[in-house]
Amino acid sequence: MVPSRASGSSSSRPPRRSRATVPSYNEATSEEDSDFRTSATTRPRRQPAVSLRSRSATQRPSYRESSDYESSTVEEPGEESEEAPAHERNVSVEIRGNTRPSINRRMANRPQTSSGRQRPSGNKRRPRDRPSRAISHPAKKAKYYSELLDDTTRVIPPWQTLPYHILFDILLHATYPEPNEKWEARSDMARWLVNVACLCRAFQEPALAALYYCPPLFPSYKCHALVNLLSMPRESLLINYAGKIKELLVDVDVLRYKSGPILGYFDLAQLIQKIPQVHIVRLYHQEDFILGHQPWNVPLSKWMYSEHLFEVMDSTGVRLHAWDWNSRFLDLPDLLPFMLKQHQRPAFQRLREVKLHHLGDRNRQDTSEKEDSLASALKVLPALERLELVECTLLTDRLLLQLPSTLCSLTITNCDRLFTPYLDAFLKSHGSSVRELNLNHNRHLDLFWTDSLAEHCPNLEKLKFDGTIYDASPHNDTNPHFDALLNPDVEPTWPRTLREIEMTCLRRLDGDCAELFLNSLQHAASEMCSLRRLVVSMILNVSWRDRARFRDTWVPQITRTFRRSDFAQSSPERSPFPESSAAPKRHSARLVGKKGAHAESAVDAPVYAPCETSPSAQPQQHGMCDEVLIRIDNQRPSETQFNENDFLDSEASGDDDWPGGD
């Protein structure tokens, strides 16, 4: 008999047996556990498993957490009888440790030797079918309970007491669709508005009005369902759905494909006939939002403009405020006379906004006649205020000078034939009425036109310039086609009425021109009392030391000048430099040597210190901007700039589950 571990001393070793005499046994499954206990008196008792290795006096530490489930299924070691033989205790532990009957059943007929070391009875194995713990991480647990308390104890404002028009504006602002928005996101917004409408009676009308203000028209079978809903008699409906639809964003793919043999193709004219109060209709293609395509490389769509669509608008009494023209849906030689004809209809006499896509000659011939035709089509619109041109090669000085004088907003995006003299001539003739100017991704446009901006555009309120270049051609030409963005003898001027200034991706700038640009903003700070947003992004191609010195000098000054302060400073701002030039009493020789070495190395480097025309010599305080962002680097142009916070984990660092015992 093998002596029991409880009775033997910790230093004694069990007697060894020959390998040939080591008995083998078959493990019993959990189904055989009850049979083993009931027939233990009639069945011959097995020999205990004997290990060929020496047993250690210390038990292996266990890091497994106990649970009520395990304590109910596994017998506690303290309940065993002290008079029980050692081999019975060992066998019982082996049988109770089996928690996977399928594996043990397959291994029941396989002879095995005993394990090298017995698992202590206090270290219980966790069964696989045990339900997982809900929250074990302390940080997650605290966050979970804090969110739970916030949901149950926070004060909810009485939203249901707000008037209808305020609730409608809030919900519409939160869920207004974007033209390039994915249909999954739009479906989620529609589902959320339906849930809000079901909360209470006060939310029903504004939520449904926000949903049907611009209804989602995809997939195509939902368009047929919307037409069927609007075709129902008004007396049978609780809500006037037709009167709530004001805008339509239509993907032409919905109009191209058939919705089965029963529904067929969706007819947009049939929908417009049911909604006489619609005032914005935008027909777009998914590839219209991919910039960089030349107009002669844009393929024609299978869906085309039809005369029947515009006849239905006149018969229904629709008065449009915004409309888009796209050369994908009709070739340019046919589109320009068709556009002139439709603009003379009553439905277009109140048109305020026109957006033109890909207007360019595919044969690359002389475009002077086409420019005159386009200008004539725009002049017949008496109420035109906003004009946007996207990738239009027809845009030259000839067309710019013939644009209507009623324009208040002009947006030019990725037009290859826009040059600085053309824009300067337009601002000189039409700039007095322009209040918004957006110039994005134009490869030939620099900033020389800004020297007379305050003179030509005295009423300008919003200015945006984006120097990022897009090109979808195989050679991928994304560099600007000018030598310098500014010259040292050209100082920008800024109108007093400006509310927003956004100048991003300013390239081909040296240190002197960049300083001149920021200095012009600093000088005009006291005059631009309406400015509330200032965003400037520069790419300086200088050494990293000069760029860092320039950034440390100008970024704090511009931010301090324009950013709104929460409270007035009661005490004057301290200078960052010490008042006395005397050296401190204690300085180590090592630091003094390093200071001298730095001073010698910085002799030839340019110093961006305040000069006579610098901000510190003539401080101009503004302090009215809610957003001030100045970025100076040498990174490659990109749509999204990532920083350190974009790569940090949302959870707390470290492993709080580890007790530190090993």
XYZ file of C-alpha atoms in Angstrom:
662
model
C 0.000 0.000 0.000
C 1.124 3.495 -0.797
C 1.213 5.612 2.327
C -1.151 8.533 2.478
C 0.195 12.062 1.935
C -1.637 13.240 5.009
C 0.023 10.658 7.260
C 3.489 10.700 5.749
C 6.044 13.400 6.384
C 6.755 16.002 3.817
C 10.377 14.883 3.380
C 9.636 11.155 2.887
C 9.441 9.773 -0.623
C 7.074 6.982 -1.701
C 8.593 3.597 -2.620
C 9.240 3.094 -6.294
C 7.866 0.236 -8.339
C 9.014 -1.278 -11.524
C 7.566 0.168 -14.712
C 6.254 -3.281 -15.659
C 4.167 -3.519 -12.522
C 2.444 -0.160 -12.823
C -1.281 -0.900 -13.101
C -3.412 0.929 -15.626
C -7.048 1.910 -15.244
C -9.877 3.240 -17.360
C -11.453 6.552 -16.337
C -15.156 6.400 -15.587
C -17.514 8.833 -17.274
C -19.992 11.070 -15.533
C -22.802 8.655 -16.484
C -20.926 5.857 -14.693
C -20.360 7.970 -11.591
C -23.627 6.970 -9.928
C -23.083 3.285 -10.824
C -19.619 3.414 -9.332
C -20.886 4.780 -6.009
C -23.792 2.345 -5.703
C -21.772 -0.752 -6.591
C -18.568 0.211 -4.786
C -19.203 -2.473 -2.147
C -19.880 -5.291 -4.639
C -17.250 -4.366 -7.220
C -13.587 -5.157 -6.517
C -11.720 -2.017 -5.490
C -9.161 -0.689 -7.970
C -5.550 -0.203 -7.147
C -4.568 3.381 -6.651
C -2.692 5.148 -9.407
C 0.966 5.409 -8.585
C 3.086 8.194 -10.041
C 6.608 7.469 -11.190
C 7.656 10.992 -10.224
C 8.245 12.302 -6.766
C 5.377 14.223 -5.235
C 6.070 17.748 -4.169
C 5.181 18.785 -0.687
C 3.670 22.068 -1.868
C 0.487 22.415 -3.865
C 0.239 24.277 -7.150
C -1.278 27.735 -6.722
C -4.694 28.150 -8.285
C -5.863 31.380 -9.983
C -9.309 30.124 -10.828
C -12.222 31.881 -9.160
C -14.768 29.821 -7.290
C -18.499 30.091 -7.903
C -21.742 28.835 -6.477
C -22.212 26.631 -9.505
C -19.012 24.724 -8.815
C -19.672 24.438 -5.085
C -23.058 22.869 -5.771
C -21.710 20.236 -8.169
C -18.312 19.498 -6.609
C -17.979 18.192 -3.060
C -15.966 20.320 -0.677
C -12.708 18.741 0.472
C -13.568 19.357 4.106
C -16.516 16.935 3.900
C -14.308 13.889 3.286
C -13.774 11.496 6.149
C -10.348 11.527 7.688
C -10.433 7.725 8.084
C -10.870 7.150 4.374
C -7.906 5.536 2.713
C -5.670 7.599 0.544
C -6.462 5.684 -2.629
C -10.209 6.319 -2.204
C -9.598 10.027 -1.902
C -7.424 10.027 -4.992
C -9.956 8.092 -7.045
C -12.814 10.332 -5.955
C -10.919 13.417 -6.995
C -10.184 11.918 -10.387
C -13.850 11.070 -10.984
C -15.172 14.421 -9.788
C -12.742 16.259 -12.014
C -14.250 14.807 -15.167
C -16.547 17.438 -16.669
C -16.552 16.456 -20.346
C -18.348 13.134 -20.722
C -17.894 12.974 -24.489
C -14.112 13.089 -24.273
C -13.978 10.641 -21.373
C -16.322 8.283 -23.184
C -13.983 8.159 -26.147
C -11.005 7.597 -23.895
C -12.693 4.986 -21.691
C -11.355 2.076 -23.740
C -7.850 3.502 -24.020
C -5.276 2.367 -21.437
C -3.566 5.258 -19.708
C -1.057 5.785 -17.006
C -1.671 8.053 -14.100
C -0.814 11.699 -14.347
C 2.515 12.924 -13.090
C 1.024 15.026 -10.308
C -2.387 14.876 -8.670
C -4.469 18.050 -8.727
C -5.129 19.294 -5.189
C -8.652 18.853 -3.990
C -9.000 22.574 -3.312
C -8.278 23.464 -6.961
C -11.591 22.685 -8.631
C -11.938 22.555 -12.394
C -14.489 24.918 -13.905
C -16.995 23.160 -16.170
C -17.300 24.306 -19.765
C -21.044 24.847 -19.631
C -20.735 27.324 -16.800
C -22.285 30.693 -17.731
C -19.649 33.359 -18.323
C -19.333 36.243 -15.929
C -21.063 39.386 -17.117
C -18.445 41.971 -16.199
C -15.078 41.074 -14.681
C -12.904 44.028 -15.637
C -13.064 46.615 -12.814
C -12.850 49.544 -15.214
C -15.629 48.156 -17.401
C -17.656 47.329 -14.320
C -17.394 50.847 -12.974
C -18.254 52.320 -16.369
C -21.230 49.989 -16.718
C -22.687 50.922 -13.351
C -22.024 54.621 -13.880
C -23.908 54.523 -17.188
C -26.675 52.552 -15.539
C -26.982 55.142 -12.794
C -26.944 57.960 -15.329
C -29.801 56.355 -17.250
C -31.883 55.899 -14.117
C -31.054 59.000 -12.072
C -30.272 61.753 -14.569
C -32.715 64.597 -15.071
C -34.482 64.396 -18.446
C -35.663 67.776 -19.755
C -39.354 68.051 -20.632
C -38.846 67.721 -24.382
C -42.537 67.053 -24.945
C -43.389 70.590 -23.825
C -41.413 72.221 -26.652
C -43.387 73.719 -29.542
C -43.774 71.823 -32.785
C -41.457 73.946 -34.904
C -38.605 73.701 -32.366
C -38.872 69.914 -32.118
C -39.034 69.685 -35.896
C -35.870 71.765 -36.334
C -34.001 69.666 -33.756
C -34.962 66.345 -35.321
C -34.355 67.549 -38.875
C -30.925 68.894 -37.981
C -30.016 65.591 -36.331
C -31.151 63.386 -39.221
C -30.751 65.498 -42.364
C -29.383 63.180 -45.078
C -26.184 63.715 -47.004
C -26.145 63.142 -50.768
C -23.363 60.540 -50.514
C -24.765 58.849 -47.418
C -24.934 55.063 -47.422
C -28.390 53.572 -47.498
C -27.675 51.562 -44.331
C -27.053 54.744 -42.347
C -30.122 56.384 -43.857
C -32.241 53.367 -42.915
C -30.984 53.575 -39.334
C -31.958 57.247 -39.176
C -35.420 56.485 -40.519
C -35.874 53.710 -37.976
C -34.761 56.037 -35.176
C -37.285 58.695 -36.227
C -40.062 56.108 -36.235
C -39.109 55.076 -32.701
C -39.115 58.710 -31.585
C -42.565 59.173 -33.096
C -43.827 56.246 -31.017
C -42.595 57.677 -27.704
C -45.439 60.095 -27.051
C -48.118 62.083 -28.796
C -46.056 65.293 -28.769
C -43.224 63.633 -30.714
C -45.350 61.978 -33.371
C -46.013 64.923 -35.651
C -42.507 66.522 -35.650
C -40.720 63.158 -35.968
C -42.815 62.072 -38.943
C -42.416 65.516 -40.505
C -38.625 65.197 -40.222
C -38.787 61.694 -41.709
C -40.908 62.678 -44.716
C -39.153 66.016 -45.266
C -36.623 64.117 -47.395
C -37.832 60.501 -47.543
C -35.346 57.715 -48.321
C -35.901 56.436 -51.861
C -34.064 53.120 -51.709
C -34.401 50.329 -52.345
C -36.644 50.771 -55.343
C -39.596 48.815 -53.971
C -39.921 51.387 -51.177
C -40.374 54.058 -53.822
C -43.383 52.154 -55.136
C -44.683 51.815 -51.572
C -44.360 55.577 -51.069
C -46.310 56.260 -54.262
C -49.031 53.845 -53.148
C -49.246 55.606 -49.774
C -49.573 59.014 -51.406
C -52.218 57.665 -53.801
C -54.576 56.782 -50.964
C -57.516 59.143 -50.320
C -56.743 61.975 -47.942
C -59.791 61.140 -45.800
C -58.434 57.670 -45.010
C -55.119 58.979 -43.622
C -54.515 60.561 -40.245
C -51.497 62.521 -41.498
C -51.044 64.531 -44.680
C -47.880 62.813 -45.923
C -47.848 64.576 -49.300
C -47.628 67.985 -47.670
C -44.583 67.036 -45.607
C -42.265 66.070 -48.510
C -40.084 69.064 -49.400
C -36.891 67.546 -50.840
C -35.967 64.581 -53.009
C -32.488 63.049 -53.233
C -32.748 60.521 -56.039
C -30.051 58.060 -57.012
C -30.474 57.304 -60.700
C -29.722 53.634 -60.056
C -33.186 53.443 -58.488
C -34.659 54.658 -61.775
C -32.616 52.306 -63.943
C -33.487 48.922 -62.479
C -36.797 47.098 -62.445
C -38.391 46.133 -59.126
C -39.637 42.754 -60.228
C -42.161 41.822 -62.924
C -45.126 43.279 -61.030
C -43.818 46.669 -59.872
C -41.609 47.372 -62.868
C -39.540 50.539 -63.229
C -40.002 53.436 -60.838
C -41.314 56.585 -62.507
C -40.061 59.755 -60.816
C -42.713 61.850 -62.557
C -45.406 59.744 -60.907
C -43.992 60.630 -57.477
C -43.608 64.349 -58.229
C -47.211 64.433 -59.379
C -48.276 63.502 -55.815
C -46.099 66.080 -53.992
C -46.767 69.598 -55.293
C -44.941 71.242 -52.356
C -41.518 69.786 -53.156
C -38.965 72.532 -53.826
C -35.593 70.705 -54.041
C -34.887 67.842 -56.445
C -31.372 66.443 -56.821
C -30.567 63.640 -59.261
C -27.117 62.193 -58.678
C -24.874 59.279 -59.545
C -22.714 57.495 -57.001
C -19.536 58.319 -58.927
C -20.271 62.049 -58.799
C -18.702 62.169 -55.339
C -15.368 60.789 -56.592
C -13.283 63.782 -57.627
C -10.515 63.744 -60.190
C -12.371 62.642 -63.333
C -12.043 64.726 -66.442
C -15.340 65.514 -68.221
C -14.280 63.695 -71.387
C -13.690 60.537 -69.325
C -17.104 60.566 -67.627
C -19.351 57.879 -69.179
C -22.975 58.553 -69.994
C -25.633 57.003 -67.797
C -28.372 54.755 -69.126
C -30.960 57.010 -67.504
C -31.512 60.321 -69.299
C -33.523 63.494 -68.750
C -37.038 63.223 -70.141
C -39.374 65.946 -71.306
C -42.256 64.267 -69.501
C -40.642 64.877 -66.094
C -40.613 68.661 -66.546
C -44.105 68.728 -68.023
C -45.408 67.029 -64.874
C -43.719 69.717 -62.766
C -45.565 72.446 -64.620
C -48.911 70.663 -64.485
C -48.564 69.929 -60.761
C -47.570 73.481 -59.866
C -44.114 72.644 -58.507
C -41.845 75.650 -57.877
C -38.256 74.508 -57.498
C -35.641 76.259 -55.358
C -32.673 73.963 -56.149
C -31.817 71.733 -59.100
C -28.750 69.826 -60.389
C -27.648 69.447 -64.003
C -25.309 66.603 -64.897
C -23.732 65.774 -68.244
C -23.894 62.082 -67.309
C -27.608 62.132 -68.050
C -27.394 64.012 -71.347
C -24.467 64.814 -73.603
C -23.255 68.420 -73.507
C -24.243 69.444 -77.086
C -27.811 68.371 -76.308
C -27.802 69.405 -72.667
C -27.175 73.140 -73.130
C -30.192 73.867 -75.392
C -32.298 71.505 -73.283
C -31.258 73.425 -70.164
C -32.157 76.766 -71.714
C -35.602 75.465 -72.656
C -36.371 74.060 -69.195
C -35.196 77.198 -67.377
C -37.961 79.130 -69.109
C -40.654 76.948 -67.557
C -42.700 78.246 -64.597
C -41.242 75.519 -62.366
C -37.750 77.117 -62.648
C -38.647 80.773 -62.257
C -38.014 80.682 -58.505
C -34.826 78.661 -58.784
C -32.218 79.938 -56.307
C -29.510 77.291 -56.455
C -28.018 75.469 -59.450
C -25.318 72.825 -59.353
C -23.480 71.831 -62.537
C -21.562 68.536 -62.835
C -18.984 67.566 -65.478
C -19.828 70.226 -68.045
C -17.026 69.850 -70.560
C -16.485 69.131 -74.198
C -15.645 65.481 -74.773
C -14.014 66.314 -78.122
C -11.765 69.004 -76.560
C -12.692 71.582 -79.179
C -13.270 75.308 -78.898
C -15.766 75.903 -76.099
C -16.556 79.603 -76.610
C -19.987 78.914 -78.119
C -20.828 76.429 -75.382
C -19.811 78.957 -72.739
C -22.132 81.527 -74.251
C -24.974 78.980 -74.323
C -24.438 78.119 -70.670
C -24.315 81.782 -69.670
C -27.569 82.405 -71.550
C -29.229 79.485 -69.760
C -28.207 80.910 -66.381
C -29.261 84.471 -67.146
C -32.909 83.506 -67.658
C -33.132 82.569 -63.955
C -34.165 85.804 -62.226
C -33.778 84.543 -58.644
C -30.459 82.668 -58.976
C -28.276 83.243 -55.897
C -26.068 80.175 -55.503
C -23.995 78.539 -58.233
C -21.736 75.510 -57.856
C -19.524 74.115 -60.596
C -17.909 70.698 -60.124
C -15.284 69.526 -62.622
C -16.452 71.854 -65.366
C -13.891 72.621 -68.057
C -16.250 75.205 -69.572
C -15.361 77.571 -66.731
C -13.061 80.262 -68.126
C -12.886 84.037 -67.936
C -15.448 84.239 -70.740
C -18.063 82.403 -68.668
C -17.169 84.049 -65.357
C -17.733 87.545 -66.690
C -21.178 86.563 -68.067
C -22.523 85.093 -64.827
C -25.601 86.784 -63.309
C -24.902 89.746 -61.074
C -27.350 88.420 -58.473
C -24.969 85.671 -57.317
C -24.359 85.639 -53.570
C -22.491 82.334 -53.371
C -19.991 80.798 -55.783
C -18.401 77.363 -55.357
C -15.767 76.109 -57.788
C -14.461 72.567 -57.305
C -11.698 70.913 -59.315
C -11.972 73.045 -62.436
C -8.776 72.792 -64.481
C -9.253 76.015 -66.444
C -9.601 78.378 -63.499
C -6.621 80.730 -63.168
C -5.916 83.636 -60.858
C -6.467 86.415 -63.468
C -9.894 84.941 -64.317
C -10.981 84.895 -60.687
C -9.581 88.365 -60.050
C -11.555 89.758 -62.988
C -14.758 88.114 -61.745
C -14.331 89.472 -58.217
C -13.693 92.922 -59.607
C -16.964 92.910 -61.578
C -19.230 90.733 -59.382
C -17.509 90.757 -55.985
C -19.678 93.423 -54.385
C -22.629 91.003 -54.126
C -20.658 87.851 -53.247
C -21.078 86.738 -49.629
C -19.725 83.199 -49.844
C -16.722 82.015 -51.855
C -15.577 78.374 -51.903
C -12.533 77.417 -53.973
C -11.619 73.752 -53.623
C -9.069 71.500 -55.357
C -8.225 73.845 -58.254
C -4.697 72.994 -59.360
C -3.967 76.278 -61.190
C -5.259 78.657 -58.516
C -2.869 80.393 -56.113
C -3.489 83.187 -53.577
C -2.394 86.230 -55.577
C -6.030 87.306 -55.838
C -6.187 87.933 -52.075
C -4.255 91.221 -52.287
C -7.438 92.968 -53.498
C -10.003 90.764 -51.737
C -11.056 93.412 -49.212
C -11.541 95.965 -51.977
C -13.451 93.758 -54.424
C -15.577 91.815 -51.902
C -16.599 94.221 -49.137
C -19.575 92.029 -48.110
C -17.836 88.639 -48.065
C -18.841 86.542 -45.040
C -17.455 83.057 -45.700
C -14.191 82.191 -47.422
C -12.937 78.654 -47.990
C -9.842 77.558 -49.886
C -8.689 73.932 -50.111
C -5.406 73.238 -51.882
C -5.779 69.454 -51.989
C -5.568 68.144 -55.550
C -7.434 65.071 -56.816
C -6.666 63.210 -59.993
C -8.146 59.885 -61.104
C -5.985 59.575 -64.209
C -3.332 56.824 -64.447
C -0.402 59.226 -63.939
C -2.009 60.636 -60.736
C -0.927 64.259 -60.932
C -1.728 65.655 -57.477
C 0.719 68.575 -57.455
C -0.349 72.211 -57.884
C 0.496 73.794 -61.229
C 2.063 77.003 -59.924
C 5.503 77.888 -58.636
C 4.586 79.774 -55.461
C 1.358 80.269 -53.561
C 2.348 83.801 -52.526
C 5.129 86.282 -53.171
C 6.737 88.461 -50.494
C 5.433 91.588 -52.258
C 1.785 90.371 -52.231
C 0.103 90.812 -48.853
C -3.413 89.385 -48.448
C -6.238 91.682 -47.383
C -9.352 90.557 -45.522
C -12.858 92.060 -45.622
C -14.291 93.284 -42.339
C -17.508 91.292 -42.716
C -15.853 87.863 -42.672
C -17.418 85.288 -40.332
C -15.497 82.173 -41.360
C -12.026 81.713 -42.816
C -10.885 78.228 -43.751
C -7.605 77.968 -45.667
C -6.332 74.395 -45.723
C -3.478 72.592 -47.456
C -1.544 75.752 -48.344
C 1.443 74.443 -50.305
C 4.422 75.986 -52.107
C 5.031 78.372 -49.212
C 8.389 79.380 -47.786
C 8.992 80.841 -44.356
C 8.777 84.493 -45.423
C 5.505 84.086 -47.323
C 3.962 82.081 -44.491
C 4.947 84.789 -42.030
C 3.476 87.411 -44.338
C 0.193 85.489 -44.544
C -0.195 85.106 -40.771
C 0.928 88.669 -40.196
C -1.881 89.916 -42.450
C -4.419 88.054 -40.318
C -2.880 89.514 -37.181
C -3.095 93.062 -38.494
C -6.739 92.710 -39.579
C -7.855 91.145 -36.282
C -9.258 94.339 -34.788
C -11.318 95.066 -37.920
C -12.883 91.598 -38.386
C -15.330 91.879 -35.502
C -17.696 89.276 -36.979
C -15.100 86.501 -37.338
C -16.091 83.371 -35.388
C -14.093 80.586 -37.048
C -10.484 80.519 -38.211
C -8.826 77.400 -39.664
C -5.406 77.575 -41.334
C -3.316 74.599 -42.444
C 0.142 75.147 -43.955
C 2.732 72.803 -45.418
C 6.169 74.409 -45.114
C 9.010 72.870 -47.035
C 11.786 74.005 -44.682
C 14.013 72.228 -42.217
C 12.355 70.723 -39.185
C 14.187 73.103 -36.840
C 12.980 76.175 -38.722
C 9.480 74.759 -38.981
C 9.345 74.031 -35.244
C 10.656 77.504 -34.454
C 8.085 79.043 -36.773
C 5.289 76.994 -35.242
C 6.290 77.842 -31.671
C 6.347 81.524 -32.554
C 3.146 82.012 -34.530
C 0.657 79.394 -33.379
C 0.401 80.733 -29.785
C 0.153 84.318 -31.038
C -2.650 83.648 -33.524
C -4.505 81.480 -31.026
C -4.184 84.027 -28.256
C -5.333 86.826 -30.532
C -8.455 85.230 -32.038
C -9.704 82.602 -29.591
C -12.530 83.559 -27.283
C -11.575 83.579 -23.606
C -14.006 82.341 -20.957
C -13.269 85.168 -18.613
C -11.438 88.445 -18.778
C -7.854 88.520 -17.608
C -7.685 90.645 -14.487
C -3.904 90.791 -14.505
C -1.652 91.571 -17.457
C -0.181 88.594 -19.211
C 3.281 87.689 -18.084
C 6.104 87.633 -20.535
C 7.511 84.193 -21.280
C 11.022 85.604 -20.907
C 12.577 86.652 -17.543
C 12.690 90.348 -16.828
C 16.317 90.309 -15.792
C 19.046 89.116 -18.085
C 21.297 88.167 -15.194
C 22.181 84.507 -14.966
C 20.898 82.426 -12.044
C 23.168 81.802 -9.113
C 23.551 78.044 -9.590
C 24.454 76.568 -12.962
C 26.392 73.398 -13.545
C 29.309 73.434 -15.924
C 27.608 70.786 -18.064
C 24.509 72.938 -18.645
C 26.572 76.024 -19.321
C 28.559 74.133 -21.938
C 25.421 72.809 -23.614
C 23.931 76.293 -23.638
C 26.966 77.672 -25.387
C 26.956 74.868 -27.927
C 23.317 75.511 -28.799
C 23.972 79.199 -29.141
C 26.807 78.577 -31.569
C 24.761 76.130 -33.663
C 21.843 78.556 -33.970
C 23.850 81.454 -35.346
C 23.156 80.679 -39.009
C 19.541 79.523 -38.485
C 16.736 81.982 -39.299
C 15.063 83.425 -36.243
C 11.304 84.040 -36.452
C 11.286 86.679 -33.768
C 8.889 89.618 -33.643
C 10.058 92.491 -35.801
C 8.698 95.988 -36.273
C 5.709 94.696 -38.224
C 5.228 91.601 -36.077
C 2.227 90.965 -33.838
C 4.063 91.760 -30.612
C 5.060 95.216 -31.829
C 1.458 96.113 -32.720
C -0.799 93.797 -30.736
C -4.278 93.411 -32.203
C -6.678 91.579 -29.900
C -9.786 89.928 -31.306
C -10.923 87.238 -28.859
C -14.262 86.434 -30.536
C -13.588 83.154 -32.376
C -15.177 79.970 -31.095
C -12.833 77.795 -33.161
C -9.191 78.566 -33.908
C -7.075 75.844 -35.502
C -3.591 76.573 -36.834
C -1.658 73.640 -38.267
C 1.899 73.953 -39.562
C 3.729 70.815 -40.674
C 5.281 69.104 -43.662
C 2.977 66.103 -43.967
C 1.515 64.846 -47.180
C -1.901 66.265 -48.081
C -4.767 64.045 -46.996
C -8.448 64.382 -46.235
C -8.082 63.179 -42.632
C -5.141 64.002 -40.380
C -4.597 61.477 -37.590
C -2.974 62.228 -34.261
C -2.051 60.335 -31.119
C -5.591 60.219 -29.750
C -6.784 58.244 -32.784
C -4.564 55.307 -31.830
C -5.230 55.107 -28.079
C -7.366 52.385 -26.553
C -10.674 53.332 -25.031
C -10.041 51.054 -22.043
C -7.680 51.691 -19.172
C -4.173 50.359 -19.662
C -3.040 47.311 -17.716
C -4.674 44.054 -16.692
C -6.749 44.561 -13.555
C -7.791 40.900 -13.477
C -4.241 39.745 -12.730
C -3.729 39.521 -8.927
C 0.053 39.610 -9.159
C 0.655 36.275 -7.421
C 2.941 34.809 -10.059
